[in-house]
mmCIF file of C-alpha atoms and ligand atoms in Angstrom:
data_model
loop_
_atom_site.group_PDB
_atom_site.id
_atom_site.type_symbol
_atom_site.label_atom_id
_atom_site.label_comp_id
_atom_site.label_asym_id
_atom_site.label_seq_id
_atom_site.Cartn_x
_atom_site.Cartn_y
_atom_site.Cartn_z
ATOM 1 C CA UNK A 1 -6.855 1.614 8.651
ATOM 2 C CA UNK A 2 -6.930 -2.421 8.527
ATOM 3 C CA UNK A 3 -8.725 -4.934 10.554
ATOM 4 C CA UNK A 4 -5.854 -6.510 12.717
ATOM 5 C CA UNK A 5 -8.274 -8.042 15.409
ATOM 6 C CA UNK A 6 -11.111 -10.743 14.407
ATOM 7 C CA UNK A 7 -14.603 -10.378 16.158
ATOM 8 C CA UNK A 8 -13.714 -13.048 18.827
ATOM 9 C CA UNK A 9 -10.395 -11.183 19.669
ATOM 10 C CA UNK A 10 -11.908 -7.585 19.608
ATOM 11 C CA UNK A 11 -15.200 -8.582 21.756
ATOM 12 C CA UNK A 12 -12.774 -9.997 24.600
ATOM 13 C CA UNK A 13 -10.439 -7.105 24.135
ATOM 14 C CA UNK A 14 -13.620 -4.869 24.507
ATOM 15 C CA UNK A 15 -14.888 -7.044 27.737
ATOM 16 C CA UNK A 16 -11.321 -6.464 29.331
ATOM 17 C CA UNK A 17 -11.182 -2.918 28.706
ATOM 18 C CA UNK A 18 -14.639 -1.968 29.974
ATOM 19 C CA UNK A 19 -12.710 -3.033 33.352
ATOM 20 C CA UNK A 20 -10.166 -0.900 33.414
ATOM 21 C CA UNK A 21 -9.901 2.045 35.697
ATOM 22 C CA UNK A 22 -11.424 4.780 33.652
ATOM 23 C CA UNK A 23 -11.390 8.518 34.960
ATOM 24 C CA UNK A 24 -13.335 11.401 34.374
ATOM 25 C CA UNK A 25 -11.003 14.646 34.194
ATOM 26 C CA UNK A 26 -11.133 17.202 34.181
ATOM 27 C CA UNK A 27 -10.052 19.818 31.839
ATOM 28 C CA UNK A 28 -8.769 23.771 31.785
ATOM 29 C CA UNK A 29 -9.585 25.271 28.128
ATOM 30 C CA UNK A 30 -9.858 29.419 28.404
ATOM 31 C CA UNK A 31 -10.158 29.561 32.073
ATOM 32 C CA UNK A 32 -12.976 27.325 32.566
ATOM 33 C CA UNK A 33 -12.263 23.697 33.881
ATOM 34 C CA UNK A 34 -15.057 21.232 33.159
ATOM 35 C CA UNK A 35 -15.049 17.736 32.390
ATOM 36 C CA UNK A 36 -13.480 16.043 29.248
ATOM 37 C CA UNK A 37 -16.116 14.839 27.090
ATOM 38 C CA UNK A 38 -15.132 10.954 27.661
ATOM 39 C CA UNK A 39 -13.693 8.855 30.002
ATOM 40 C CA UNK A 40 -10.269 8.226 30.074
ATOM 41 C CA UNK A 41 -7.370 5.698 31.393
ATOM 42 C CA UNK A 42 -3.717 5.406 31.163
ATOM 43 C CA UNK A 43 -1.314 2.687 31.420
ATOM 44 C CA UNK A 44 2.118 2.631 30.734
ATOM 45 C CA UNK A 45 6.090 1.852 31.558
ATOM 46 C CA UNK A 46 7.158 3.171 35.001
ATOM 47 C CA UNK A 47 7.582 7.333 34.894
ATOM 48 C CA UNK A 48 5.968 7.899 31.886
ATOM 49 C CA UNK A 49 3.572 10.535 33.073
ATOM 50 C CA UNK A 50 1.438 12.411 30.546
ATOM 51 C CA UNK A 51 0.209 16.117 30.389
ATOM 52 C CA UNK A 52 -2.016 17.273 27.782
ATOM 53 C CA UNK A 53 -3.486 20.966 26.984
ATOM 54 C CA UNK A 54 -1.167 22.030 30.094
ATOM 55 C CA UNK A 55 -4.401 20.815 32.344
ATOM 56 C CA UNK A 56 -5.154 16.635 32.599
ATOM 57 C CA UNK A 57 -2.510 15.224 33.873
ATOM 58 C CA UNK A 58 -2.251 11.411 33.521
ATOM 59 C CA UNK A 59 -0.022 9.043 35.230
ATOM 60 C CA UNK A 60 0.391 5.495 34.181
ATOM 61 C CA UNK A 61 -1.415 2.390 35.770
ATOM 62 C CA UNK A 62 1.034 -1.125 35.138
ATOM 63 C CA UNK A 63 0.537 -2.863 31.932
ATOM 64 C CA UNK A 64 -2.317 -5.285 32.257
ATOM 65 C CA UNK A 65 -1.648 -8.439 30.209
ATOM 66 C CA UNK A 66 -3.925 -7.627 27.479
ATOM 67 C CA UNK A 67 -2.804 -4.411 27.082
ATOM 68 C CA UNK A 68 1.248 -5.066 26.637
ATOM 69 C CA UNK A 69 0.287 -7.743 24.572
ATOM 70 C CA UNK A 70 -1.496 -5.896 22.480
ATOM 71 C CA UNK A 71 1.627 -3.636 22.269
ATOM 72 C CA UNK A 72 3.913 -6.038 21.294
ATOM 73 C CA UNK A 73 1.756 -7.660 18.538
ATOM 74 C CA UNK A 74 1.503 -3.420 17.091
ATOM 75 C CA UNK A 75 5.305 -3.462 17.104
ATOM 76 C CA UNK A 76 5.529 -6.364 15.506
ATOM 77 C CA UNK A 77 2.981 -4.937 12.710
ATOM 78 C CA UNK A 78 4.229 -1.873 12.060
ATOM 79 C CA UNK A 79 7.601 -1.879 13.564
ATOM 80 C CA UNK A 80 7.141 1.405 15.926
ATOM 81 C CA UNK A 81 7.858 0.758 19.718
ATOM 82 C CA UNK A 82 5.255 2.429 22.683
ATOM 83 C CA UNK A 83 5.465 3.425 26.588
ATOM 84 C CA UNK A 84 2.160 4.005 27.127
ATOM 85 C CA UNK A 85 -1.741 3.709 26.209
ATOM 86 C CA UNK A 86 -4.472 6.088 25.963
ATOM 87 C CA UNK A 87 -7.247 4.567 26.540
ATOM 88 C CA UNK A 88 -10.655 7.047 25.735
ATOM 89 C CA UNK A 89 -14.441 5.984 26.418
ATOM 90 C CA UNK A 90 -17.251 7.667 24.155
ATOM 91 C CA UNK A 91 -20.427 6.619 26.349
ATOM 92 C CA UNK A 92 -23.067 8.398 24.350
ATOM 93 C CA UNK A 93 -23.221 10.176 21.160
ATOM 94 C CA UNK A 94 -22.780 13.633 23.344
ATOM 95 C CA UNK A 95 -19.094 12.092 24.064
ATOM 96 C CA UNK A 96 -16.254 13.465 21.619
ATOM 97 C CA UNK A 97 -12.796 14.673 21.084
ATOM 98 C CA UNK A 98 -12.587 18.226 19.461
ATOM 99 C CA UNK A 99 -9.756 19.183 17.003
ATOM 100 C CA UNK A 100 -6.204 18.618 17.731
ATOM 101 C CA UNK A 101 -2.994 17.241 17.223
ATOM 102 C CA UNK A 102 -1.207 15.174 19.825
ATOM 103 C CA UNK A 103 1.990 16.781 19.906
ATOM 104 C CA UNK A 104 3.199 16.796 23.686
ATOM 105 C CA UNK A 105 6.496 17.341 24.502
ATOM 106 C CA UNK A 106 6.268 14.000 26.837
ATOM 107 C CA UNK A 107 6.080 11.906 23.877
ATOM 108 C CA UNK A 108 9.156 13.388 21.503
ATOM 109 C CA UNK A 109 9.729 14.653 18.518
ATOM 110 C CA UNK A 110 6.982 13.362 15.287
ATOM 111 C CA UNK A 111 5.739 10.771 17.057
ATOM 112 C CA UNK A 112 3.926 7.949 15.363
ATOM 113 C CA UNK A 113 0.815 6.429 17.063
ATOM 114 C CA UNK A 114 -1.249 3.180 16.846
ATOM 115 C CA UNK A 115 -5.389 3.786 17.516
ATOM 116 C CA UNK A 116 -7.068 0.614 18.170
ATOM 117 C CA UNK A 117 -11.290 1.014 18.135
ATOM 118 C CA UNK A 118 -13.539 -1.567 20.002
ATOM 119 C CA UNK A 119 -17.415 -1.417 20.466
ATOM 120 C CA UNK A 120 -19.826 1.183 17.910
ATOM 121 C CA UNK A 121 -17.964 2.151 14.766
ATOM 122 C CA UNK A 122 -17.342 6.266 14.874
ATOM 123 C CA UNK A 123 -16.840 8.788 12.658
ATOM 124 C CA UNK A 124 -12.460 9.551 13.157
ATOM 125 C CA UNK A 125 -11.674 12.735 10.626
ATOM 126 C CA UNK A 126 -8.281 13.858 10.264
ATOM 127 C CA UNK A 127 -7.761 17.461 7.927
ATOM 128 C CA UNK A 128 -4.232 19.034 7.025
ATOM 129 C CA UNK A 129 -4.147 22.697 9.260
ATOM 130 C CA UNK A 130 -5.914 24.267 6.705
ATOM 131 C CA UNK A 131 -7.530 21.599 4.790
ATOM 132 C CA UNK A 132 -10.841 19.765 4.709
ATOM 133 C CA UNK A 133 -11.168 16.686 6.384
ATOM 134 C CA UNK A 134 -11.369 12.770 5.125
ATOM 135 C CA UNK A 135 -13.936 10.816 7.264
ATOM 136 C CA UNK A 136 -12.721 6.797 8.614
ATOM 137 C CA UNK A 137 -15.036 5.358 10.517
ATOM 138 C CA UNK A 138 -13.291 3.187 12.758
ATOM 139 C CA UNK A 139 -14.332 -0.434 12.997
ATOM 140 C CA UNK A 140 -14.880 -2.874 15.906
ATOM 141 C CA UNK A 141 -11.206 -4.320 16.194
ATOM 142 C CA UNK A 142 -9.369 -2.262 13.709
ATOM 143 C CA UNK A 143 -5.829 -0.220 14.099
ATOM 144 C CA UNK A 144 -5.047 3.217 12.374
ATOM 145 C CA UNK A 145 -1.828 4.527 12.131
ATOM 146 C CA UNK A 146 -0.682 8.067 12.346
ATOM 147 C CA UNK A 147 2.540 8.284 10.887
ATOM 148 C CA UNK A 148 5.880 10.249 12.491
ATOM 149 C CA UNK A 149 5.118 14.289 10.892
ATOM 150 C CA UNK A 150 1.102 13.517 11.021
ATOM 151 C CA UNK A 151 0.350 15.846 14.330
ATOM 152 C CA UNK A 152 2.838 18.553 12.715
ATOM 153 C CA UNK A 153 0.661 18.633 9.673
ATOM 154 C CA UNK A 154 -2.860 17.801 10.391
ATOM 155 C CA UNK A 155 -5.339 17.149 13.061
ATOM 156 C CA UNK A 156 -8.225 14.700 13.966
ATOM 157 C CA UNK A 157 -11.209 14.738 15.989
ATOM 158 C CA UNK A 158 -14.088 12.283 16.583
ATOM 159 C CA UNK A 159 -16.937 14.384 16.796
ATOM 160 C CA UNK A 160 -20.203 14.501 18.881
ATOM 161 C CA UNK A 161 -23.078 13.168 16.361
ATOM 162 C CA UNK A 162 -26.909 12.955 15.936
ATOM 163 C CA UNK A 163 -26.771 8.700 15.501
ATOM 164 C CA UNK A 164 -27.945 6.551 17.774
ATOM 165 C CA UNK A 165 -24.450 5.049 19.124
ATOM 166 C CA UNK A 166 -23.306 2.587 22.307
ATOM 167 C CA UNK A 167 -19.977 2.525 23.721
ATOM 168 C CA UNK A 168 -17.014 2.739 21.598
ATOM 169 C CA UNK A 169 -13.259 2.560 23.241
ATOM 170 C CA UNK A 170 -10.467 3.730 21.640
ATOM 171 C CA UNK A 171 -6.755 2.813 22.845
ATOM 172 C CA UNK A 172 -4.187 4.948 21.520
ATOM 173 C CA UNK A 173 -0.409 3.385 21.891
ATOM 174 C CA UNK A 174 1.831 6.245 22.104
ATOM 175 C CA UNK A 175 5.958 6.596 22.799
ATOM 176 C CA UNK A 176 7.423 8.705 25.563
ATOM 177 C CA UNK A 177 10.587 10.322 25.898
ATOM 178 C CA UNK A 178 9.947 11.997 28.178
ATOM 179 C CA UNK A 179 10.548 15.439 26.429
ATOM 180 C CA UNK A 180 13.805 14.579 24.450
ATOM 181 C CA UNK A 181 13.416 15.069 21.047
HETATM 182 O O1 AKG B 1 -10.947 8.010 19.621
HETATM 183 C C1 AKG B 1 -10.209 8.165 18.669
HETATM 184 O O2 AKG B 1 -10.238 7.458 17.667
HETATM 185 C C2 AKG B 1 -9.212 9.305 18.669
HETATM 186 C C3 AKG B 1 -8.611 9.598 20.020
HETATM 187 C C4 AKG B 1 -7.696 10.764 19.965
HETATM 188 O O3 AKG B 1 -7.760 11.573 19.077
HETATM 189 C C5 AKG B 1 -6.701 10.966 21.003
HETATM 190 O O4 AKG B 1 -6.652 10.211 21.991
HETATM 191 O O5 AKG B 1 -5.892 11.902 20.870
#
């Protein structure tokens, strides 16, 4: 995890996203559908729609500005190339992403993804299968990198916590393949 935003580029990063067109979805887990625990968006390259957990199914908004720059100036960090953005808004301390690795079809075979955090730090813990976890927490303007094999091997949550917290967004770049491997 490095810092690849300063504070004046990460607070009008964070003033742009809080416009975007977040959804609450809703998802299907063990026959019950009820709503994700955060808001979410999506933007993306034309026809790169997104299906997680066989239930929330996303389909891309056009790049904003921001957003595809911000895509371009990942790539030219760390040299992987991404279709779309996952954008996920933790309102309250109740808001949370359980366990799991993003391995959809949609997006390929080991794909590598770029997580850029804006707004209150949170605890991110990734664990191998059967492992124990190593805590980040995920600062205002900062990029993490899970490399191609990381969802085969491990998984990462942000959990629900007792602190007092305000709004963090996270934007996930991804790739999409649209199932090719
Ligand atoms: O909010 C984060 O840092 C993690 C988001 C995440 O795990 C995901 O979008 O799959």
């Amino acid at each position: 995890m490095w810092t690849v935003l300063n504070h004046e580029q990460a607070n009008s990063l964070y003033q742009h996203c809080l416009k975007l067109e977040w959804q609450q979805n809703q998802i299907r887990i063990a026959g019950k559908t009820m709503p994700v625990p955060r808001l979410e968006c999506i933007y993306g390259d034309a026809g790169c729609d997104y299906l997680y957990s066989n239930s929330v199914f996303l389909k891309p908004l056009t790049w904003t500005d921001a957003l595809d720059n911000l895509r371009d100036r990942i790539t030219a960090l760390i040299g992987y190339k991404f279709r779309i953005v996952i954008g996920n808004q933790y309102r309250s301390a109740q808001d949370s992403i359980g366990w799991h690795a993003d391995n959809e079809p949609s997006m390929g075979f080991n794909p590598a993804i770029a997580s850029i955090s804006l707004g209150c730090v949170r605890k991110f813990q990734i664990k191998p299968k059967d492992g124990k976890p190593t805590d980040f927490w995920l600062e205002h303007g900062s990029l993490l990198v899970m490399h191609p094999g990381c969802q085969s091997t491990h998984l990462h949550q942000v959990p629900k916590t007792n602190k007092v917290v305000s709004t963090r967004i996270n934007l996930t770049f991804r790739p999409h393949t649209g199932g090719k491997r």
